[in-house]
mmCIF file of C-alpha atoms in Angstrom:
data_model
loop_
_atom_site.group_PDB
_atom_site.id
_atom_site.type_symbol
_atom_site.label_atom_id
_atom_site.label_comp_id
_atom_site.label_asym_id
_atom_site.label_seq_id
_atom_site.Cartn_x
_atom_site.Cartn_y
_atom_site.Cartn_z
ATOM 1 C CA MET T 17 0.000 0.000 0.000
ATOM 2 C CA GLN T 18 1.407 3.383 -1.008
ATOM 3 C CA LYS T 19 2.167 5.883 1.724
ATOM 4 C CA ILE T 20 -0.146 8.897 1.735
ATOM 5 C CA THR T 21 1.366 12.315 2.302
ATOM 6 C CA ALA T 22 -0.441 15.658 2.517
ATOM 7 C CA ALA T 23 0.520 17.878 -0.404
ATOM 8 C CA ILE T 24 -0.151 21.590 -0.766
ATOM 9 C CA THR T 25 -2.133 21.818 -4.014
ATOM 10 C CA SER T 26 -3.313 25.442 -3.975
ATOM 11 C CA VAL T 27 -2.550 28.718 -2.214
ATOM 12 C CA GLY T 28 -4.679 31.805 -1.604
ATOM 13 C CA GLY T 29 -4.002 35.109 0.107
ATOM 14 C CA TYR T 30 -5.532 38.451 0.957
ATOM 15 C CA VAL T 31 -4.325 41.765 2.381
ATOM 16 C CA PRO T 32 -6.506 44.860 2.889
ATOM 17 C CA GLU T 33 -6.097 47.916 0.680
ATOM 18 C CA PHE T 34 -5.169 50.496 3.325
ATOM 19 C CA ARG T 35 -1.408 50.949 3.718
ATOM 20 C CA LEU T 36 -0.178 52.137 7.103
ATOM 21 C CA THR T 37 3.242 53.476 6.139
ATOM 22 C CA ASN T 38 6.128 54.417 8.399
ATOM 23 C CA ALA T 39 5.520 58.028 7.389
ATOM 24 C CA ILE T 40 1.980 57.839 8.782
ATOM 25 C CA LEU T 41 3.237 56.215 11.991
ATOM 26 C CA GLU T 42 5.664 59.114 12.431
ATOM 27 C CA THR T 43 2.614 61.352 12.890
ATOM 28 C CA MET T 44 1.109 58.993 15.498
ATOM 29 C CA VAL T 45 4.010 58.052 17.796
ATOM 30 C CA ASP T 46 7.587 59.148 18.485
ATOM 31 C CA THR T 47 9.386 57.086 15.849
ATOM 32 C CA ASN T 48 10.874 57.449 12.384
ATOM 33 C CA ASP T 49 11.149 55.557 9.145
ATOM 34 C CA GLU T 50 14.892 54.883 9.357
ATOM 35 C CA TRP T 51 14.687 53.476 12.897
ATOM 36 C CA ILE T 52 11.766 51.177 12.014
ATOM 37 C CA LYS T 53 13.424 49.851 8.840
ATOM 38 C CA SER T 54 16.819 49.290 10.468
ATOM 39 C CA ARG T 55 15.371 47.490 13.498
ATOM 40 C CA THR T 56 12.555 45.494 11.876
ATOM 41 C CA GLY T 57 12.630 45.730 8.080
ATOM 42 C CA VAL T 58 9.022 46.982 7.940
ATOM 43 C CA GLU T 59 8.138 49.822 5.578
ATOM 44 C CA GLU T 60 4.348 49.525 5.582
ATOM 45 C CA ARG T 61 1.599 47.242 6.824
ATOM 46 C CA ARG T 62 -1.978 46.645 5.644
ATOM 47 C CA ILE T 63 -4.912 47.504 7.913
ATOM 48 C CA LEU T 64 -8.513 46.284 7.630
ATOM 49 C CA LYS T 65 -10.763 49.336 7.765
ATOM 50 C CA GLY T 66 -14.543 49.404 8.058
ATOM 51 C CA GLU T 67 -17.300 48.723 10.560
ATOM 52 C CA GLY T 68 -18.202 45.134 11.346
ATOM 53 C CA LEU T 69 -15.144 43.592 9.654
ATOM 54 C CA ALA T 70 -13.154 40.897 11.424
ATOM 55 C CA THR T 71 -10.557 38.187 10.916
ATOM 56 C CA SER T 72 -13.011 35.988 9.020
ATOM 57 C CA ASP T 73 -13.367 38.768 6.432
ATOM 58 C CA LEU T 74 -9.636 38.525 5.748
ATOM 59 C CA ALA T 75 -9.771 34.739 5.475
ATOM 60 C CA VAL T 76 -12.806 34.436 3.190
ATOM 61 C CA PRO T 77 -11.212 35.936 0.027
ATOM 62 C CA ALA T 78 -8.043 33.913 0.620
ATOM 63 C CA VAL T 79 -9.963 30.627 0.780
ATOM 64 C CA LEU T 80 -12.194 31.519 -2.167
ATOM 65 C CA GLU T 81 -9.116 32.321 -4.271
ATOM 66 C CA LEU T 82 -7.595 28.985 -3.299
ATOM 67 C CA CYS T 83 -10.773 27.152 -4.389
ATOM 68 C CA LYS T 84 -10.969 29.043 -7.689
ATOM 69 C CA LYS T 85 -7.334 28.302 -8.556
ATOM 70 C CA ARG T 86 -7.802 24.613 -7.780
ATOM 71 C CA GLY T 87 -11.155 24.464 -9.585
ATOM 72 C CA ILE T 88 -13.155 23.183 -6.629
ATOM 73 C CA SER T 89 -16.299 24.275 -4.831
ATOM 74 C CA PRO T 90 -16.213 25.183 -1.116
ATOM 75 C CA GLU T 91 -18.712 22.349 -0.686
ATOM 76 C CA GLU T 92 -15.875 19.914 -1.440
ATOM 77 C CA ILE T 93 -13.848 21.021 1.605
ATOM 78 C CA ASP T 94 -13.854 18.350 4.331
ATOM 79 C CA CYS T 95 -12.252 20.358 7.131
ATOM 80 C CA LEU T 96 -11.046 23.925 7.693
ATOM 81 C CA ILE T 97 -8.523 24.819 10.395
ATOM 82 C CA CYS T 98 -7.994 28.497 11.198
ATOM 83 C CA ALA T 99 -4.848 29.630 12.985
ATOM 84 C CA THR T 100 -5.484 32.963 14.685
ATOM 85 C CA VAL T 101 -5.011 34.959 17.886
ATOM 86 C CA THR T 102 -7.645 37.489 16.835
ATOM 87 C CA PRO T 103 -10.799 35.375 16.463
ATOM 88 C CA ASP T 104 -13.990 37.164 15.456
ATOM 89 C CA MET T 105 -15.256 36.338 18.942
ATOM 90 C CA VAL T 106 -14.247 33.995 21.776
ATOM 91 C CA PHE T 107 -16.734 31.458 20.430
ATOM 92 C CA PRO T 108 -17.843 30.093 18.046
ATOM 93 C CA ALA T 109 -14.623 29.273 16.226
ATOM 94 C CA THR T 110 -13.662 31.668 13.442
ATOM 95 C CA ALA T 111 -13.167 28.575 11.255
ATOM 96 C CA ASN T 112 -16.895 27.888 11.530
ATOM 97 C CA ILE T 113 -17.725 31.477 10.596
ATOM 98 C CA ILE T 114 -15.438 31.249 7.543
ATOM 99 C CA CYS T 115 -17.122 28.009 6.456
ATOM 100 C CA ASP T 116 -20.533 29.647 6.767
ATOM 101 C CA LYS T 117 -19.487 32.711 4.767
ATOM 102 C CA ILE T 118 -17.986 30.702 1.885
ATOM 103 C CA GLY T 119 -20.664 28.006 1.787
ATOM 104 C CA ALA T 120 -18.447 25.131 2.963
ATOM 105 C CA VAL T 121 -21.531 23.314 4.220
ATOM 106 C CA ASN T 122 -19.866 19.900 4.364
ATOM 107 C CA ALA T 123 -16.814 20.981 6.342
ATOM 108 C CA TRP T 124 -16.126 20.836 10.048
ATOM 109 C CA GLY T 125 -13.535 23.134 11.529
ATOM 110 C CA TYR T 126 -11.894 24.682 14.534
ATOM 111 C CA ASP T 127 -9.350 27.324 15.538
ATOM 112 C CA VAL T 128 -5.745 26.881 16.642
ATOM 113 C CA SER T 129 -4.211 29.481 18.958
ATOM 114 C CA ALA T 130 -0.426 29.263 18.837
ATOM 115 C CA ALA T 131 0.407 32.887 18.027
ATOM 116 C CA CYS T 132 2.904 33.308 15.176
ATOM 117 C CA SER T 133 3.510 29.539 14.996
ATOM 118 C CA GLY T 134 -0.199 28.896 14.547
ATOM 119 C CA PHE T 135 0.000 28.199 10.821
ATOM 120 C CA LEU T 136 2.790 25.637 11.275
ATOM 121 C CA PHE T 137 0.945 23.876 14.106
ATOM 122 C CA SER T 138 -2.263 23.856 12.033
ATOM 123 C CA LEU T 139 -0.446 22.602 8.943
ATOM 124 C CA THR T 140 0.915 19.603 10.847
ATOM 125 C CA THR T 141 -2.537 18.864 12.245
ATOM 126 C CA GLY T 142 -4.170 19.188 8.830
ATOM 127 C CA ALA T 143 -1.540 16.933 7.291
ATOM 128 C CA SER T 144 -2.330 14.259 9.876
ATOM 129 C CA LEU T 145 -5.983 14.307 8.836
ATOM 130 C CA ILE T 146 -4.993 13.736 5.204
ATOM 131 C CA GLU T 147 -2.432 11.057 6.096
ATOM 132 C CA SER T 148 -5.078 9.162 8.042
ATOM 133 C CA GLY T 149 -6.912 8.517 4.775
ATOM 134 C CA ARG T 150 -10.210 9.794 6.169
ATOM 135 C CA TYR T 151 -10.145 13.229 4.523
ATOM 136 C CA LYS T 152 -9.381 14.366 0.978
ATOM 137 C CA LYS T 153 -9.467 18.168 1.138
ATOM 138 C CA VAL T 154 -8.329 20.071 4.217
ATOM 139 C CA VAL T 155 -7.905 23.852 4.175
ATOM 140 C CA VAL T 156 -5.443 25.478 6.590
ATOM 141 C CA VAL T 157 -5.870 29.241 7.053
ATOM 142 C CA GLY T 158 -3.596 31.652 8.878
ATOM 143 C CA ALA T 159 -5.436 34.916 9.499
ATOM 144 C CA ASP T 160 -5.105 37.791 11.932
ATOM 145 C CA LYS T 161 -6.529 41.256 12.300
ATOM 146 C CA MET T 162 -3.693 42.449 14.495
ATOM 147 C CA SER T 163 -4.855 46.062 14.299
ATOM 148 C CA ALA T 164 -7.679 45.037 16.633
ATOM 149 C CA ILE T 165 -5.251 44.319 19.499
ATOM 150 C CA VAL T 166 -2.477 46.845 18.823
ATOM 151 C CA ASP T 167 -2.116 49.960 20.964
ATOM 152 C CA TYR T 168 -1.270 52.700 18.474
ATOM 153 C CA THR T 169 0.249 54.816 21.246
ATOM 154 C CA ASP T 170 2.811 52.093 22.035
ATOM 155 C CA ARG T 171 5.710 52.675 19.655
ATOM 156 C CA SER T 172 7.394 49.372 20.568
ATOM 157 C CA THR T 173 4.558 47.244 19.144
ATOM 158 C CA CYS T 174 2.480 49.368 16.754
ATOM 159 C CA ILE T 175 5.333 49.512 14.235
ATOM 160 C CA LEU T 176 5.405 45.730 13.882
ATOM 161 C CA PHE T 177 1.974 44.383 13.070
ATOM 162 C CA GLY T 178 -0.437 44.306 10.143
ATOM 163 C CA ASP T 179 -3.573 42.495 8.990
ATOM 164 C CA GLY T 180 -3.800 39.691 6.445
ATOM 165 C CA ALA T 181 -4.691 36.091 5.646
ATOM 166 C CA GLY T 182 -3.173 33.199 3.740
ATOM 167 C CA ALA T 183 -4.527 29.717 3.085
ATOM 168 C CA VAL T 184 -3.399 26.402 1.611
ATOM 169 C CA LEU T 185 -5.292 23.353 0.413
ATOM 170 C CA LEU T 186 -3.987 19.948 1.489
ATOM 171 C CA GLU T 187 -4.785 16.844 -0.566
ATOM 172 C CA PRO T 188 -3.510 13.233 -0.586
ATOM 173 C CA ASN T 189 -0.314 12.496 -2.497
ATOM 174 C CA THR T 190 1.470 9.196 -3.159
ATOM 175 C CA GLU T 191 4.631 10.611 -4.787
ATOM 176 C CA ASP T 192 6.407 11.577 -1.528
ATOM 177 C CA GLU T 193 5.484 15.224 -2.052
ATOM 178 C CA GLY T 194 3.939 17.511 0.525
ATOM 179 C CA ILE T 195 4.508 17.766 4.270
ATOM 180 C CA ILE T 196 7.590 15.605 4.885
ATOM 181 C CA ASP T 197 8.523 16.364 8.497
ATOM 182 C CA SER T 198 7.851 18.849 11.286
ATOM 183 C CA LEU T 199 9.751 19.790 14.420
ATOM 184 C CA LEU T 200 7.462 21.747 16.746
ATOM 185 C CA LYS T 201 8.161 23.120 20.227
ATOM 186 C CA SER T 202 6.491 25.132 22.984
ATOM 187 C CA ASP T 203 7.492 26.598 26.338
ATOM 188 C CA GLY T 204 4.745 28.143 28.439
ATOM 189 C CA SER T 205 7.187 30.072 30.616
ATOM 190 C CA GLY T 206 7.553 32.448 27.693
ATOM 191 C CA ARG T 207 4.076 33.791 28.395
ATOM 192 C CA ASN T 208 5.611 36.357 30.732
ATOM 193 C CA TYR T 209 7.273 38.170 27.845
ATOM 194 C CA LEU T 210 4.585 38.210 25.144
ATOM 195 C CA HIS T 211 0.888 38.074 25.971
ATOM 196 C CA MET T 212 -2.393 39.911 26.398
ATOM 197 C CA LYS T 213 -2.882 40.796 30.035
ATOM 198 C CA ALA T 214 -6.680 40.667 30.203
ATOM 199 C CA GLY T 215 -9.692 39.170 28.455
ATOM 200 C CA GLY T 216 -9.210 35.534 29.467
ATOM 201 C CA SER T 217 -10.534 33.566 32.422
ATOM 202 C CA LEU T 218 -7.506 34.605 34.506
ATOM 203 C CA LYS T 219 -8.419 38.273 34.233
ATOM 204 C CA PRO T 220 -11.863 38.792 32.675
ATOM 205 C CA ALA T 221 -12.702 42.040 30.924
ATOM 206 C CA SER T 222 -13.796 44.901 33.156
ATOM 207 C CA ALA T 223 -13.917 48.677 33.053
ATOM 208 C CA GLU T 224 -10.594 48.671 34.876
ATOM 209 C CA THR T 225 -8.820 46.374 32.406
ATOM 210 C CA VAL T 226 -10.035 48.475 29.487
ATOM 211 C CA LEU T 227 -8.847 51.715 31.076
ATOM 212 C CA ALA T 228 -5.477 50.115 31.835
ATOM 213 C CA LYS T 229 -5.114 49.108 28.148
ATOM 214 C CA GLU T 230 -4.745 45.454 29.093
ATOM 215 C CA HIS T 231 -6.521 44.139 25.994
ATOM 216 C CA TYR T 232 -3.612 45.031 23.733
ATOM 217 C CA ILE T 233 -0.406 43.153 22.909
ATOM 218 C CA PHE T 234 2.195 43.277 25.649
ATOM 219 C CA GLN T 235 5.746 42.475 24.576
ATOM 220 C CA ASP T 236 9.050 42.592 26.436
ATOM 221 C CA GLY T 237 11.232 42.952 23.359
ATOM 222 C CA PRO T 238 14.775 41.801 24.306
ATOM 223 C CA PRO T 239 13.943 38.337 25.744
ATOM 224 C CA VAL T 240 11.470 37.684 22.912
ATOM 225 C CA PHE T 241 14.066 38.627 20.297
ATOM 226 C CA LYS T 242 16.719 36.434 21.908
ATOM 227 C CA ALA T 243 14.396 33.422 22.177
ATOM 228 C CA ALA T 244 13.108 33.914 18.620
ATOM 229 C CA VAL T 245 16.587 34.000 17.089
ATOM 230 C CA LYS T 246 17.621 30.819 18.878
ATOM 231 C CA GLY T 247 14.285 29.003 18.539
ATOM 232 C CA MET T 248 13.696 29.544 14.825
ATOM 233 C CA ALA T 249 17.317 29.015 13.840
ATOM 234 C CA ASP T 250 17.768 25.864 15.929
ATOM 235 C CA ALA T 251 14.493 24.302 14.798
ATOM 236 C CA ALA T 252 15.282 24.863 11.123
ATOM 237 C CA TYR T 253 18.846 23.556 11.511
ATOM 238 C CA ASP T 254 17.785 20.499 13.531
ATOM 239 C CA LEU T 255 15.095 19.689 10.968
ATOM 240 C CA LEU T 256 17.721 19.641 8.213
ATOM 241 C CA GLN T 257 20.013 17.456 10.294
ATOM 242 C CA ARG T 258 17.226 14.999 11.066
ATOM 243 C CA ASN T 259 16.474 14.625 7.360
ATOM 244 C CA HIS T 260 20.148 14.444 6.306
ATOM 245 C CA LEU T 261 19.926 17.696 4.344
ATOM 246 C CA THR T 262 22.062 20.811 4.030
ATOM 247 C CA GLY T 263 21.302 24.330 2.905
ATOM 248 C CA ASP T 264 22.310 23.313 -0.620
ATOM 249 C CA ASP T 265 19.328 20.932 -0.763
ATOM 250 C CA ILE T 266 16.804 23.655 0.129
ATOM 251 C CA ALA T 267 15.221 25.791 -2.581
ATOM 252 C CA TRP T 268 13.546 28.255 -0.211
ATOM 253 C CA LEU T 269 13.327 29.246 3.431
ATOM 254 C CA VAL T 270 9.822 30.503 4.241
ATOM 255 C CA PRO T 271 10.281 32.266 7.584
ATOM 256 C CA HIS T 272 7.786 33.931 9.865
ATOM 257 C CA GLN T 273 7.970 37.665 9.115
ATOM 258 C CA ALA T 274 8.511 39.141 12.567
ATOM 259 C CA ASN T 275 11.860 40.842 12.181
ATOM 260 C CA LYS T 276 14.407 40.899 9.355
ATOM 261 C CA ARG T 277 17.261 40.260 11.788
ATOM 262 C CA ILE T 278 15.608 37.061 13.058
ATOM 263 C CA ILE T 279 15.039 35.920 9.460
ATOM 264 C CA ASP T 280 18.698 36.522 8.576
ATOM 265 C CA ALA T 281 19.913 34.638 11.661
ATOM 266 C CA THR T 282 17.796 31.614 10.711
ATOM 267 C CA ALA T 283 19.105 31.622 7.139
ATOM 268 C CA ASN T 284 22.706 31.888 8.350
ATOM 269 C CA ARG T 285 22.257 28.930 10.700
ATOM 270 C CA MET T 286 20.942 26.873 7.772
ATOM 271 C CA GLY T 287 23.748 27.986 5.463
ATOM 272 C CA LEU T 288 21.375 29.658 3.004
ATOM 273 C CA SER T 289 22.184 32.565 0.706
ATOM 274 C CA PRO T 290 19.875 35.615 0.770
ATOM 275 C CA ASP T 291 18.393 34.746 -2.635
ATOM 276 C CA LYS T 292 16.794 31.641 -1.096
ATOM 277 C CA ILE T 293 14.765 33.525 1.528
ATOM 278 C CA MET T 294 11.152 34.586 1.061
ATOM 279 C CA VAL T 295 10.763 38.061 2.563
ATOM 280 C CA ASN T 296 7.746 40.379 2.394
ATOM 281 C CA ILE T 297 7.926 41.936 5.861
ATOM 282 C CA GLN T 298 8.675 45.299 4.228
ATOM 283 C CA ARG T 299 5.189 45.333 2.649
ATOM 284 C CA TYR T 300 2.977 43.605 5.209
ATOM 285 C CA GLY T 301 4.729 43.711 8.586
ATOM 286 C CA ASN T 302 4.023 40.905 11.042
ATOM 287 C CA THR T 303 0.603 39.418 10.249
ATOM 288 C CA THR T 304 1.136 36.709 12.910
ATOM 289 C CA ALA T 305 -0.446 33.428 11.714
ATOM 290 C CA ALA T 306 -0.709 34.748 8.150
ATOM 291 C CA THR T 307 2.954 35.492 7.412
ATOM 292 C CA ILE T 308 4.063 32.078 6.111
ATOM 293 C CA PRO T 309 1.078 31.391 3.827
ATOM 294 C CA LEU T 310 1.275 34.990 2.533
ATOM 295 C CA CYS T 311 4.891 34.315 1.564
ATOM 296 C CA LEU T 312 3.826 31.154 -0.287
ATOM 297 C CA TRP T 313 1.119 33.226 -2.008
ATOM 298 C CA ASP T 314 3.601 35.922 -3.045
ATOM 299 C CA TRP T 315 6.214 33.436 -4.290
ATOM 300 C CA GLU T 316 3.942 30.705 -5.672
ATOM 301 C CA LYS T 317 4.977 31.279 -9.293
ATOM 302 C CA GLN T 318 8.647 30.790 -8.405
ATOM 303 C CA LEU T 319 8.040 27.446 -6.671
ATOM 304 C CA LYS T 320 8.709 24.363 -8.764
ATOM 305 C CA LYS T 321 7.476 20.796 -8.414
ATOM 306 C CA GLY T 322 9.972 18.886 -6.280
ATOM 307 C CA ASP T 323 11.421 21.960 -4.532
ATOM 308 C CA LYS T 324 12.334 21.299 -0.904
ATOM 309 C CA ILE T 325 11.312 24.245 1.255
ATOM 310 C CA VAL T 326 11.545 24.889 4.989
ATOM 311 C CA LEU T 327 8.859 26.813 6.853
ATOM 312 C CA ALA T 328 10.019 28.267 10.188
ATOM 313 C CA ALA T 329 8.243 30.289 12.867
ATOM 314 C CA PHE T 330 8.440 31.621 16.410
ATOM 315 C CA GLY T 331 5.514 32.964 18.407
ATOM 316 C CA GLY T 332 4.313 34.158 21.794
ATOM 317 C CA GLY T 333 3.851 31.630 24.506
ATOM 318 C CA PHE T 334 6.531 30.610 23.479
ATOM 319 C CA THR T 335 5.826 28.453 20.409
ATOM 320 C CA TRP T 336 8.237 27.659 17.603
ATOM 321 C CA GLY T 337 9.190 25.117 14.998
ATOM 322 C CA ALA T 338 10.036 24.236 11.414
ATOM 323 C CA THR T 339 8.399 22.121 8.704
ATOM 324 C CA LEU T 340 9.956 20.477 5.658
ATOM 325 C CA VAL T 341 7.797 20.540 2.527
ATOM 326 C CA LYS T 342 8.375 19.061 -0.913
ATOM 327 C CA TRP T 343 6.432 21.213 -3.369
ATOM 328 C CA SER T 344 3.911 19.278 -5.445
ATOM 329 C CA TYR T 345 3.069 21.426 -8.483
ATOM 330 C CA ASN T 346 4.242 23.970 -11.031
ATOM 331 C CA THR T 347 2.299 27.195 -11.567
ATOM 332 C CA ASN T 348 1.553 28.025 -15.194
#
């Protein structure tokens, strides 16, 4: 019996029209374009504007594009997993809302909350569903409306984040293409350095928590940066070692777009040249769970059947890891 792997067979993405540039941020907080670019690599980020719009509204066009490119109806989707830290509401799952909005009436779904590693964690889970033989079409979405939880008076965080969504379709493959291996890690002690102070069962929302701005991102930058550099770089390197590969065997590194310096450190650890790194942080900023699939969306036409690519991420909590993928199709 042939081994079933979960191959990525289609990619979709979406970013809002409004561009929040560094020049605009200079009018909002005490910062400047040169400082932001040198420290992070971000030049602009996209922001979802409009009343009543949420994370699901970012994800819907990404999934519909994916379906159109693959030539399938949303009714053919078996399961939809949404990685997000900005769900439309605490419950129901944003995945269920997406399914309702696109007409995926035969799909079941749920959300995964693993911060910036959410897409990687969801991809591994989705691949397992395909590998089991029980499901034929699983959609994995990374989507976040980070502008909803960013304090635009906090210059240390508001320069980093943007809104966006990316999605991939997983289908069975018997040619050893698709999700080959994953190395995933988490360390809950990292919660002290990157979290949202209020809004959970530990500290429910109240007038006091709102006034204290405790429903926004809190980040202690230096320890997060240090852990991210080591976590992403080590996971990617260890994944290569485990699969008896070197940087020469890898066509692309697809890194989480949090900080250009973290991306460069990961590439250096893997022995990769700059022309093998997918980078779009300058245009979108950190879209959390959406960064990796948005890179695949941006670079899809440059990916070739058989390419070995490494996806790597680090997120709050802490969560981190790397996934080895063998690309399954050429784009015409």
